[in-house]
mmCIF file of C-alpha atoms and ligand atoms in Angstrom:
data_model
loop_
_atom_site.group_PDB
_atom_site.id
_atom_site.type_symbol
_atom_site.label_atom_id
_atom_site.label_comp_id
_atom_site.label_asym_id
_atom_site.label_seq_id
_atom_site.Cartn_x
_atom_site.Cartn_y
_atom_site.Cartn_z
ATOM 1 C CA ASN N 974 0.000 0.000 0.000
ATOM 2 C CA LYS N 975 1.234 3.428 -1.012
ATOM 3 C CA ILE N 976 2.133 5.914 1.731
ATOM 4 C CA ILE N 977 -0.165 8.913 1.336
ATOM 5 C CA ARG N 978 1.756 12.220 1.274
ATOM 6 C CA ILE N 979 -0.071 14.984 3.153
ATOM 7 C CA GLY N 980 0.266 18.775 3.255
ATOM 8 C CA ILE N 981 -1.352 20.906 5.972
ATOM 9 C CA VAL N 982 -2.517 24.385 4.951
ATOM 10 C CA GLY N 983 -2.964 26.793 7.834
ATOM 11 C CA TYR N 984 -1.458 26.191 11.243
ATOM 12 C CA GLY N 985 -3.827 27.027 14.073
ATOM 13 C CA ASN N 986 -5.647 24.724 16.501
ATOM 14 C CA LEU N 987 -6.840 22.464 13.690
ATOM 15 C CA GLY N 988 -3.470 22.482 11.879
ATOM 16 C CA ARG N 989 -1.705 21.441 15.080
ATOM 17 C CA GLY N 990 -4.278 18.704 15.603
ATOM 18 C CA ALA N 991 -3.711 17.482 12.042
ATOM 19 C CA GLU N 992 0.069 17.320 12.584
ATOM 20 C CA LEU N 993 -0.524 15.152 15.674
ATOM 21 C CA ALA N 994 -3.167 12.965 13.991
ATOM 22 C CA ILE N 995 -0.987 12.223 10.929
ATOM 23 C CA GLU N 996 1.770 11.015 13.261
ATOM 24 C CA LYS N 997 -0.604 8.206 14.311
ATOM 25 C CA GLN N 998 -1.316 7.009 10.748
ATOM 26 C CA SER N 999 0.869 4.161 9.433
ATOM 27 C CA ASP N 1000 -0.191 4.860 5.829
ATOM 28 C CA MET N 1001 0.593 8.602 5.833
ATOM 29 C CA THR N 1002 3.523 10.985 5.901
ATOM 30 C CA LEU N 1003 3.475 14.754 6.469
ATOM 31 C CA VAL N 1004 5.385 16.566 3.717
ATOM 32 C CA GLY N 1005 4.948 19.957 5.351
ATOM 33 C CA ILE N 1006 2.872 22.826 6.704
ATOM 34 C CA PHE N 1007 2.036 25.801 4.490
ATOM 35 C CA THR N 1008 1.345 29.083 6.243
ATOM 36 C CA ARG N 1009 0.455 32.632 5.190
ATOM 37 C CA ARG N 1010 2.716 33.923 7.970
ATOM 38 C CA ALA N 1011 6.487 33.940 7.804
ATOM 39 C CA PRO N 1012 7.474 30.245 8.172
ATOM 40 C CA SER N 1013 9.960 31.217 10.898
ATOM 41 C CA ASP N 1014 7.018 32.530 12.977
ATOM 42 C CA VAL N 1015 5.353 29.087 13.057
ATOM 43 C CA GLN N 1016 6.574 26.505 15.610
ATOM 44 C CA PRO N 1017 5.319 23.007 14.670
ATOM 45 C CA VAL N 1018 4.756 20.371 17.342
ATOM 46 C CA PHE N 1019 7.436 18.116 15.854
ATOM 47 C CA THR N 1020 10.806 19.750 15.201
ATOM 48 C CA ASN N 1021 11.332 17.765 11.976
ATOM 49 C CA THR N 1022 8.116 19.111 10.409
ATOM 50 C CA HIS N 1023 8.907 21.418 7.498
ATOM 51 C CA VAL N 1024 7.114 24.791 7.349
ATOM 52 C CA TYR N 1025 6.722 26.528 3.992
ATOM 53 C CA ALA N 1026 5.149 29.756 2.767
ATOM 54 C CA TYR N 1027 1.623 29.440 1.334
ATOM 55 C CA GLU N 1028 2.912 30.970 -1.909
ATOM 56 C CA GLU N 1029 5.190 27.946 -2.435
ATOM 57 C CA LEU N 1030 2.238 25.526 -2.674
ATOM 58 C CA SER N 1031 2.184 25.299 -6.496
ATOM 59 C CA GLN N 1032 5.715 23.797 -6.419
ATOM 60 C CA TYR N 1033 4.728 20.651 -4.457
ATOM 61 C CA GLN N 1034 2.140 19.062 -6.738
ATOM 62 C CA ASP N 1035 4.388 16.049 -7.455
ATOM 63 C CA LYS N 1036 5.290 15.667 -3.758
ATOM 64 C CA ILE N 1037 1.855 15.862 -2.074
ATOM 65 C CA ASP N 1038 -1.223 13.648 -2.627
ATOM 66 C CA VAL N 1039 -3.753 15.492 -0.416
ATOM 67 C CA LEU N 1040 -3.923 18.876 1.307
ATOM 68 C CA ILE N 1041 -5.744 19.151 4.625
ATOM 69 C CA LEU N 1042 -7.058 22.723 4.770
ATOM 70 C CA CYS N 1043 -7.060 24.001 8.357
ATOM 71 C CA GLY N 1044 -7.946 27.608 7.714
ATOM 72 C CA GLY N 1045 -10.988 29.290 9.209
ATOM 73 C CA SER N 1046 -14.458 28.938 7.733
ATOM 74 C CA ALA N 1047 -15.307 32.598 8.283
ATOM 75 C CA SER N 1048 -13.086 33.787 5.427
ATOM 76 C CA ASP N 1049 -10.171 31.452 4.613
ATOM 77 C CA LEU N 1050 -11.837 28.281 3.273
ATOM 78 C CA PRO N 1051 -14.314 29.965 0.866
ATOM 79 C CA GLN N 1052 -11.215 31.310 -0.945
ATOM 80 C CA MET N 1053 -8.694 28.503 -0.343
ATOM 81 C CA SER N 1054 -10.739 25.372 -1.111
ATOM 82 C CA PRO N 1055 -11.747 26.329 -4.690
ATOM 83 C CA GLU N 1056 -8.250 27.762 -5.301
ATOM 84 C CA LEU N 1057 -6.293 24.728 -4.069
ATOM 85 C CA VAL N 1058 -8.513 21.980 -5.522
ATOM 86 C CA THR N 1059 -7.314 23.209 -8.941
ATOM 87 C CA MET N 1060 -3.928 21.704 -8.019
ATOM 88 C CA TYR N 1061 -4.533 19.089 -5.267
ATOM 89 C CA ASN N 1062 -6.992 16.692 -3.718
ATOM 90 C CA ILE N 1063 -8.213 18.619 -0.648
ATOM 91 C CA VAL N 1064 -10.194 18.141 2.544
ATOM 92 C CA ASP N 1065 -11.815 20.958 4.477
ATOM 93 C CA SER N 1066 -14.036 21.414 7.539
ATOM 94 C CA PHE N 1067 -16.087 24.322 6.217
ATOM 95 C CA ASP N 1068 -18.821 24.785 8.814
ATOM 96 C CA ASN N 1069 -21.005 27.766 7.907
ATOM 97 C CA HIS N 1070 -24.133 25.648 7.390
ATOM 98 C CA ALA N 1071 -25.940 28.486 5.582
ATOM 99 C CA LYS N 1072 -23.229 28.531 2.898
ATOM 100 C CA ILE N 1073 -22.295 24.824 2.515
ATOM 101 C CA VAL N 1074 -24.249 24.337 -0.725
ATOM 102 C CA ASP N 1075 -22.580 27.390 -2.290
ATOM 103 C CA HIS N 1076 -19.185 26.095 -1.114
ATOM 104 C CA LEU N 1077 -19.941 22.692 -2.648
ATOM 105 C CA HIS N 1078 -20.720 24.289 -6.001
ATOM 106 C CA HIS N 1079 -17.596 26.466 -5.948
ATOM 107 C CA VAL N 1080 -15.346 23.490 -5.143
ATOM 108 C CA GLN N 1081 -17.168 21.293 -7.678
ATOM 109 C CA GLU N 1082 -16.640 23.855 -10.442
ATOM 110 C CA ALA N 1083 -12.915 24.161 -9.687
ATOM 111 C CA ALA N 1084 -12.380 20.402 -9.213
ATOM 112 C CA THR N 1085 -13.885 19.448 -12.576
ATOM 113 C CA LYS N 1086 -11.121 21.496 -14.243
ATOM 114 C CA SER N 1087 -8.336 19.722 -12.341
ATOM 115 C CA GLY N 1088 -9.704 16.169 -12.075
ATOM 116 C CA LYS N 1089 -9.077 16.295 -8.316
ATOM 117 C CA VAL N 1090 -11.325 15.372 -5.362
ATOM 118 C CA GLY N 1091 -12.473 18.082 -2.953
ATOM 119 C CA VAL N 1092 -13.961 16.662 0.256
ATOM 120 C CA ILE N 1093 -15.755 19.502 2.029
ATOM 121 C CA SER N 1094 -17.453 20.188 5.342
ATOM 122 C CA VAL N 1095 -16.225 17.147 7.238
ATOM 123 C CA GLY N 1096 -15.487 17.044 10.963
ATOM 124 C CA TRP N 1097 -18.246 16.554 13.478
ATOM 125 C CA ASP N 1098 -20.799 19.230 12.653
ATOM 126 C CA PRO N 1099 -20.923 19.414 9.760
ATOM 127 C CA GLY N 1100 -19.637 15.887 9.385
ATOM 128 C CA LEU N 1101 -20.392 13.002 11.764
ATOM 129 C CA PHE N 1102 -23.483 14.765 13.141
ATOM 130 C CA SER N 1103 -24.732 15.372 9.576
ATOM 131 C CA MET N 1104 -24.303 11.663 8.769
ATOM 132 C CA ASN N 1105 -26.237 10.681 11.886
ATOM 133 C CA ARG N 1106 -29.035 13.168 11.243
ATOM 134 C CA VAL N 1107 -29.492 11.699 7.765
ATOM 135 C CA LEU N 1108 -29.252 8.086 8.956
ATOM 136 C CA GLY N 1109 -31.749 8.782 11.760
ATOM 137 C CA GLU N 1110 -34.237 10.290 9.302
ATOM 138 C CA ILE N 1111 -33.835 7.307 6.959
ATOM 139 C CA VAL N 1112 -34.347 4.559 9.542
ATOM 140 C CA ILE N 1113 -37.001 6.427 11.583
ATOM 141 C CA PRO N 1114 -38.948 8.120 8.802
ATOM 142 C CA ASP N 1115 -41.845 9.258 11.026
ATOM 143 C CA GLY N 1116 -40.204 11.344 13.774
ATOM 144 C CA GLY N 1117 -38.163 14.365 14.759
ATOM 145 C CA THR N 1118 -34.448 15.223 14.919
ATOM 146 C CA HIS N 1119 -32.726 17.261 17.630
ATOM 147 C CA THR N 1120 -29.118 18.506 17.577
ATOM 148 C CA PHE N 1121 -27.417 19.944 20.652
ATOM 149 C CA TRP N 1122 -23.857 21.213 21.100
ATOM 150 C CA GLY N 1123 -22.012 21.920 24.341
ATOM 151 C CA GLU N 1124 -21.570 23.431 26.668
ATOM 152 C CA GLY N 1125 -18.206 23.844 24.984
ATOM 153 C CA LEU N 1126 -15.881 25.820 22.761
ATOM 154 C CA SER N 1127 -16.932 26.215 19.124
ATOM 155 C CA GLN N 1128 -13.847 26.674 16.986
ATOM 156 C CA GLY N 1129 -15.776 28.076 14.055
ATOM 157 C CA HIS N 1130 -17.450 30.744 16.185
ATOM 158 C CA SER N 1131 -14.239 31.480 18.095
ATOM 159 C CA GLU N 1132 -12.313 31.910 14.842
ATOM 160 C CA ALA N 1133 -15.043 34.116 13.397
ATOM 161 C CA VAL N 1134 -14.743 36.430 16.442
ATOM 162 C CA ARG N 1135 -10.936 36.494 16.140
ATOM 163 C CA ARG N 1136 -11.396 37.875 12.601
ATOM 164 C CA VAL N 1137 -13.231 40.964 13.893
ATOM 165 C CA THR N 1138 -10.870 43.950 13.622
ATOM 166 C CA GLY N 1139 -9.301 44.815 16.972
ATOM 167 C CA VAL N 1140 -9.878 41.422 18.588
ATOM 168 C CA LYS N 1141 -6.610 40.162 20.088
ATOM 169 C CA HIS N 1142 -7.863 36.874 21.601
ATOM 170 C CA ALA N 1143 -11.330 35.326 21.634
ATOM 171 C CA VAL N 1144 -13.241 32.174 22.449
ATOM 172 C CA GLN N 1145 -16.935 31.355 22.080
ATOM 173 C CA TYR N 1146 -18.776 28.844 24.230
ATOM 174 C CA THR N 1147 -22.012 27.297 23.017
ATOM 175 C CA VAL N 1148 -24.563 26.701 25.795
ATOM 176 C CA PRO N 1149 -27.575 24.449 25.270
ATOM 177 C CA ILE N 1150 -30.819 25.778 26.795
ATOM 178 C CA GLU N 1151 -31.640 23.305 29.584
ATOM 179 C CA ASP N 1152 -35.436 23.031 29.389
ATOM 180 C CA VAL N 1153 -35.321 22.684 25.591
ATOM 181 C CA LEU N 1154 -32.728 19.929 26.046
ATOM 182 C CA GLU N 1155 -34.946 18.045 28.521
ATOM 183 C CA LYS N 1156 -37.985 18.288 26.243
ATOM 184 C CA ALA N 1157 -35.894 17.009 23.301
ATOM 185 C CA ARG N 1158 -35.212 13.785 25.162
ATOM 186 C CA GLU N 1159 -38.993 13.358 25.361
ATOM 187 C CA GLY N 1160 -39.134 13.937 21.612
ATOM 188 C CA ILE N 1161 -40.615 17.451 21.946
ATOM 189 C CA GLY N 1162 -39.405 20.394 19.866
ATOM 190 C CA ALA N 1163 -37.993 18.763 16.743
ATOM 191 C CA ASP N 1164 -38.939 21.786 14.651
ATOM 192 C CA LEU N 1165 -36.909 24.193 16.822
ATOM 193 C CA SER N 1166 -33.931 25.986 15.253
ATOM 194 C CA ALA N 1167 -30.355 25.844 16.548
ATOM 195 C CA ALA N 1168 -30.906 29.372 17.872
ATOM 196 C CA ASP N 1169 -33.963 28.167 19.835
ATOM 197 C CA ARG N 1170 -31.767 25.497 21.426
ATOM 198 C CA HIS N 1171 -28.539 27.384 22.274
ATOM 199 C CA LYS N 1172 -27.084 30.615 23.631
ATOM 200 C CA ARG N 1173 -23.613 31.875 22.677
ATOM 201 C CA VAL N 1174 -21.125 33.378 25.165
ATOM 202 C CA CYS N 1175 -17.936 35.107 23.973
ATOM 203 C CA TYR N 1176 -14.822 36.124 25.927
ATOM 204 C CA VAL N 1177 -12.780 38.751 24.083
ATOM 205 C CA VAL N 1178 -9.472 40.560 24.655
ATOM 206 C CA ALA N 1179 -9.335 43.977 22.929
ATOM 207 C CA ASP N 1180 -8.613 47.659 23.549
ATOM 208 C CA GLU N 1181 -11.403 49.311 25.539
ATOM 209 C CA LYS N 1182 -11.873 51.962 22.856
ATOM 210 C CA ASP N 1183 -13.053 49.164 20.475
ATOM 211 C CA TYR N 1184 -15.417 47.352 22.853
ATOM 212 C CA GLU N 1185 -18.697 48.811 21.609
ATOM 213 C CA ARG N 1186 -17.918 48.291 17.916
ATOM 214 C CA ILE N 1187 -16.602 44.750 18.469
ATOM 215 C CA GLU N 1188 -19.651 43.718 20.519
ATOM 216 C CA GLN N 1189 -21.957 45.066 17.827
ATOM 217 C CA GLU N 1190 -20.044 43.322 15.015
ATOM 218 C CA ILE N 1191 -20.167 39.995 16.865
ATOM 219 C CA LYS N 1192 -23.864 40.161 17.753
ATOM 220 C CA THR N 1193 -24.919 41.088 14.224
ATOM 221 C CA MET N 1194 -22.616 38.621 12.435
ATOM 222 C CA PRO N 1195 -24.808 36.751 9.918
ATOM 223 C CA ASP N 1196 -25.201 32.942 10.332
ATOM 224 C CA TYR N 1197 -22.726 32.680 13.243
ATOM 225 C CA PHE N 1198 -24.300 35.000 15.843
ATOM 226 C CA ALA N 1199 -27.189 37.121 14.500
ATOM 227 C CA PRO N 1200 -29.878 34.416 15.029
ATOM 228 C CA TYR N 1201 -28.699 33.661 18.607
ATOM 229 C CA GLU N 1202 -28.939 35.206 22.067
ATOM 230 C CA THR N 1203 -25.273 36.239 22.364
ATOM 231 C CA THR N 1204 -23.313 37.629 25.341
ATOM 232 C CA VAL N 1205 -19.880 39.262 24.936
ATOM 233 C CA HIS N 1206 -17.528 39.580 27.937
ATOM 234 C CA PHE N 1207 -14.376 41.686 27.604
ATOM 235 C CA ILE N 1208 -11.515 40.381 29.751
ATOM 236 C CA SER N 1209 -7.795 40.982 30.245
ATOM 237 C CA GLU N 1210 -5.163 38.989 28.348
ATOM 238 C CA ALA N 1211 -3.947 37.560 31.668
ATOM 239 C CA GLN N 1212 -7.433 36.312 32.518
ATOM 240 C CA PHE N 1213 -7.819 34.904 28.988
ATOM 241 C CA LEU N 1214 -4.550 32.976 29.191
ATOM 242 C CA LYS N 1215 -5.483 31.728 32.678
ATOM 243 C CA ASP N 1216 -9.118 30.708 32.151
ATOM 244 C CA HIS N 1217 -9.727 30.054 28.458
ATOM 245 C CA GLN N 1218 -7.154 27.645 27.096
ATOM 246 C CA LYS N 1219 -9.209 24.452 27.170
ATOM 247 C CA MET N 1220 -11.165 23.444 24.053
ATOM 248 C CA LYS N 1221 -13.617 20.927 25.398
ATOM 249 C CA HIS N 1222 -16.829 20.404 23.465
ATOM 250 C CA GLY N 1223 -19.341 17.768 22.428
ATOM 251 C CA GLY N 1224 -23.025 17.242 21.942
ATOM 252 C CA PHE N 1225 -25.545 14.835 20.486
ATOM 253 C CA VAL N 1226 -27.998 14.100 17.722
ATOM 254 C CA ILE N 1227 -31.316 12.495 18.716
ATOM 255 C CA ARG N 1228 -33.831 11.051 16.296
ATOM 256 C CA SER N 1229 -37.028 9.773 17.888
ATOM 257 C CA GLY N 1230 -40.275 8.604 16.310
ATOM 258 C CA ASN N 1231 -42.036 5.585 14.862
ATOM 259 C CA THR N 1232 -41.013 2.880 12.392
ATOM 260 C CA SER N 1233 -44.644 1.647 12.384
ATOM 261 C CA SER N 1234 -47.895 2.726 14.123
ATOM 262 C CA GLU N 1235 -47.532 1.445 17.678
ATOM 263 C CA ASN N 1236 -43.884 1.877 18.708
ATOM 264 C CA LYS N 1237 -41.569 4.657 19.966
ATOM 265 C CA GLN N 1238 -37.968 4.337 18.648
ATOM 266 C CA ALA N 1239 -35.000 6.502 19.661
ATOM 267 C CA TYR N 1240 -31.651 6.859 17.906
ATOM 268 C CA GLU N 1241 -28.825 8.872 19.540
ATOM 269 C CA PHE N 1242 -25.259 9.732 18.555
ATOM 270 C CA SER N 1243 -23.144 11.679 21.023
ATOM 271 C CA LEU N 1244 -19.596 13.090 21.379
ATOM 272 C CA ALA N 1245 -17.673 14.124 24.507
ATOM 273 C CA LEU N 1246 -14.469 15.882 23.415
ATOM 274 C CA ASP N 1247 -11.537 16.855 25.610
ATOM 275 C CA SER N 1248 -10.119 18.673 22.591
ATOM 276 C CA ASN N 1249 -12.445 19.811 19.817
ATOM 277 C CA PRO N 1250 -9.604 20.612 17.367
ATOM 278 C CA LYS N 1251 -7.704 17.366 17.940
ATOM 279 C CA PHE N 1252 -10.833 15.303 17.398
ATOM 280 C CA THR N 1253 -11.862 17.264 14.325
ATOM 281 C CA ALA N 1254 -8.353 16.954 12.884
ATOM 282 C CA SER N 1255 -8.511 13.186 13.297
ATOM 283 C CA VAL N 1256 -11.723 13.125 11.260
ATOM 284 C CA LEU N 1257 -10.089 15.300 8.576
ATOM 285 C CA VAL N 1258 -7.130 12.909 8.367
ATOM 286 C CA ALA N 1259 -9.469 9.964 7.750
ATOM 287 C CA TYR N 1260 -11.170 11.915 4.962
ATOM 288 C CA ALA N 1261 -7.764 12.776 3.477
ATOM 289 C CA ARG N 1262 -7.265 9.013 3.077
ATOM 290 C CA ALA N 1263 -10.676 8.770 1.403
ATOM 291 C CA ALA N 1264 -9.954 11.716 -0.935
ATOM 292 C CA PHE N 1265 -6.746 10.030 -2.071
ATOM 293 C CA LYS N 1266 -8.406 6.625 -2.598
ATOM 294 C CA LEU N 1267 -11.400 8.108 -4.416
ATOM 295 C CA ASN N 1268 -9.086 9.959 -6.805
ATOM 296 C CA GLN N 1269 -7.025 6.805 -7.345
ATOM 297 C CA PHE N 1270 -10.298 5.087 -8.364
ATOM 298 C CA GLY N 1271 -10.859 7.852 -10.936
ATOM 299 C CA GLU N 1272 -13.320 9.916 -8.877
ATOM 300 C CA THR N 1273 -13.220 13.724 -9.268
ATOM 301 C CA GLY N 1274 -15.184 16.713 -7.988
ATOM 302 C CA ALA N 1275 -16.606 17.943 -4.679
ATOM 303 C CA LYS N 1276 -17.753 15.342 -2.129
ATOM 304 C CA THR N 1277 -19.463 15.559 1.251
ATOM 305 C CA ALA N 1278 -19.628 12.960 4.045
ATOM 306 C CA PHE N 1279 -22.806 11.632 2.415
ATOM 307 C CA ASP N 1280 -20.936 10.651 -0.753
ATOM 308 C CA ILE N 1281 -18.113 8.620 0.759
ATOM 309 C CA PRO N 1282 -18.342 4.920 1.778
ATOM 310 C CA LEU N 1283 -16.955 4.265 5.287
ATOM 311 C CA SER N 1284 -14.537 1.689 3.851
ATOM 312 C CA PHE N 1285 -12.676 4.506 2.064
ATOM 313 C CA LEU N 1286 -11.941 6.133 5.432
ATOM 314 C CA SER N 1287 -10.333 3.036 6.905
ATOM 315 C CA PRO N 1288 -6.593 2.291 6.820
ATOM 316 C CA ASN N 1289 -7.556 -1.422 6.830
ATOM 317 C CA PRO N 1290 -10.710 -1.804 4.709
ATOM 318 C CA GLU N 1291 -10.052 -5.535 4.365
ATOM 319 C CA LYS N 1292 -10.561 -5.923 8.143
ATOM 320 C CA ILE N 1293 -13.943 -4.140 8.486
HETATM 321 N N1 NDP P 2795 -16.758 20.769 10.761
HETATM 322 C C1 NDP P 2795 -16.434 20.730 12.027
HETATM 323 O O1 NDP P 2795 -16.919 19.881 12.792
HETATM 324 C C2 NDP P 2795 -15.416 21.678 12.602
HETATM 325 C C3 NDP P 2795 -14.901 22.709 11.842
HETATM 326 N N2 NDP P 2795 -13.920 23.527 12.380
HETATM 327 C C4 NDP P 2795 -13.403 24.612 11.537
HETATM 328 O O2 NDP P 2795 -11.992 24.732 11.720
HETATM 329 C C5 NDP P 2795 -11.663 26.099 11.491
HETATM 330 C C6 NDP P 2795 -10.306 26.417 12.058
HETATM 331 O O3 NDP P 2795 -10.388 26.428 13.461
HETATM 332 P P1 NDP P 2795 -9.069 26.785 14.309
HETATM 333 O O4 NDP P 2795 -7.918 25.955 13.841
HETATM 334 O O5 NDP P 2795 -9.467 26.745 15.739
HETATM 335 O O6 NDP P 2795 -8.807 28.304 13.870
HETATM 336 P P2 NDP P 2795 -7.492 29.179 14.181
HETATM 337 O O7 NDP P 2795 -7.955 30.561 14.363
HETATM 338 O O8 NDP P 2795 -6.665 28.496 15.237
HETATM 339 O O9 NDP P 2795 -6.656 29.069 12.798
HETATM 340 C C7 NDP P 2795 -7.217 29.552 11.596
HETATM 341 C C8 NDP P 2795 -6.066 30.088 10.748
HETATM 342 O O10 NDP P 2795 -5.576 31.277 11.357
HETATM 343 C C9 NDP P 2795 -4.153 31.356 11.171
HETATM 344 N N3 NDP P 2795 -3.557 31.492 12.503
HETATM 345 C C10 NDP P 2795 -3.564 30.577 13.483
HETATM 346 N N4 NDP P 2795 -2.910 31.039 14.567
HETATM 347 C C11 NDP P 2795 -2.490 32.284 14.238
HETATM 348 C C12 NDP P 2795 -1.746 33.282 14.915
HETATM 349 N N5 NDP P 2795 -1.309 33.072 16.172
HETATM 350 N N6 NDP P 2795 -1.484 34.434 14.267
HETATM 351 C C13 NDP P 2795 -1.934 34.616 13.012
HETATM 352 N N7 NDP P 2795 -2.640 33.704 12.302
HETATM 353 C C14 NDP P 2795 -2.905 32.567 12.928
HETATM 354 C C15 NDP P 2795 -3.684 30.062 10.527
HETATM 355 O O11 NDP P 2795 -3.393 30.301 9.155
HETATM 356 P P3 NDP P 2795 -1.870 30.618 8.694
HETATM 357 O O12 NDP P 2795 -0.989 29.517 9.283
HETATM 358 O O13 NDP P 2795 -1.934 30.598 7.197
HETATM 359 O O14 NDP P 2795 -1.517 31.950 9.275
HETATM 360 C C16 NDP P 2795 -4.881 29.150 10.688
HETATM 361 O O15 NDP P 2795 -5.028 28.243 9.628
HETATM 362 C C17 NDP P 2795 -12.813 26.852 12.122
HETATM 363 O O16 NDP P 2795 -13.014 28.099 11.458
HETATM 364 C C18 NDP P 2795 -14.006 25.930 11.932
HETATM 365 O O17 NDP P 2795 -14.830 26.415 10.912
HETATM 366 C C19 NDP P 2795 -13.437 23.352 13.668
HETATM 367 C C20 NDP P 2795 -13.954 22.342 14.451
HETATM 368 C C21 NDP P 2795 -15.014 21.469 13.986
HETATM 369 N N1 DA3 P 2796 -18.185 23.422 13.634
HETATM 370 C C1 DA3 P 2796 -18.201 23.419 15.082
HETATM 371 C C2 DA3 P 2796 -18.518 22.005 15.563
HETATM 372 C C3 DA3 P 2796 -19.906 22.006 16.223
HETATM 373 C C4 DA3 P 2796 -19.943 22.887 17.466
HETATM 374 C C5 DA3 P 2796 -20.949 23.900 17.115
HETATM 375 C C6 DA3 P 2796 -21.338 25.014 18.012
HETATM 376 O O1 DA3 P 2796 -20.868 25.015 19.164
HETATM 377 O O2 DA3 P 2796 -22.110 25.892 17.521
HETATM 378 N N2 DA3 P 2796 -21.429 23.676 15.921
HETATM 379 O O3 DA3 P 2796 -20.896 22.597 15.327
HETATM 380 C C7 DA3 P 2796 -16.871 23.967 15.632
HETATM 381 O O4 DA3 P 2796 -16.252 24.745 14.889
HETATM 382 O O5 DA3 P 2796 -16.489 23.659 16.755
#
């Protein structure tokens, strides 16, 4: 079996997680990290990991089989995924649910020109949770689906806040609304929106002169915050570094209903994550394997988690 040669694009929480996850794969090797910063400013986890400038990417097409894109969904991936799938098989974790279909079309259009595979919006939500929502609806056709996240740190929302001008550090915690959560377990409230089910709490480090503008920009941010009850706390850098370094998260998908007239069936998938980015990166690495295998089989174009057989994710498909 060929060793799959991986490149990581973007070195933040997810990029670091990908570097660690690749180390655990016997069928993969990390060729290098590509960053928009000066390579000397980026300290990889492993000292023998090469760091290159993003602009050098076009020179590695014969040395890399798949790129794992670890940029932010707020603004990086909409530009990077269509751009890089013209040269490489890619995987991304694009998670702005309101824009996933547009992203799929943009990657599809670019991938048909290059004959590469672009796996988009994988991770856990979108990703594993999406797969379980669909599977629940298929096997329990007459019922309702409930998705809850947290309480925990959303990387997508945290990254989106960090992109607001003047924000020096930021995290966002997603908090499920307790009574809605309890009713969901009784199968009540399937038609509620994510904003009916959760509140969002941000902790931000910035200059005081920018507080009012930053709070307003966060609360009105389309898709990520506008639909939600959102609280913004401004704290000192010292407090941030002391209290907000953990990235725990998790949640669950419940599907409950009837498979025939007289029964009550319940289907549940849950995650409890000590590190959101390290878990997500491990999912991305599995989909990098699938992107490579699909392309080897002659597949091209944009793919989501719904399009990819589980066997393509496995390092040992003969054993499953
Ligand atoms: N589908 C899913 O289930 C999930 C999706 N995600 C997605 O992953 C995305 C990335 O999350 P995360 O890794 O936490 O985001 P980060 O903010 O840590 O990193 C995003 C990018 O910012 C740049 N960056 C990182 N650190 C610094 C720094 N100190 N100074 C300047 N630039 C920096 C990096 O690019 P560069 O190296 O080029 O500078 C990096 O790729 C999220 O936006 C989210 O959408 C996350 C979890 C789950
Ligand atoms: N994409 C999310 C993964 C989950 C968590 C989440 C939320 O807390 O809103 N939505 O989906 C992330 O970036 O962490």
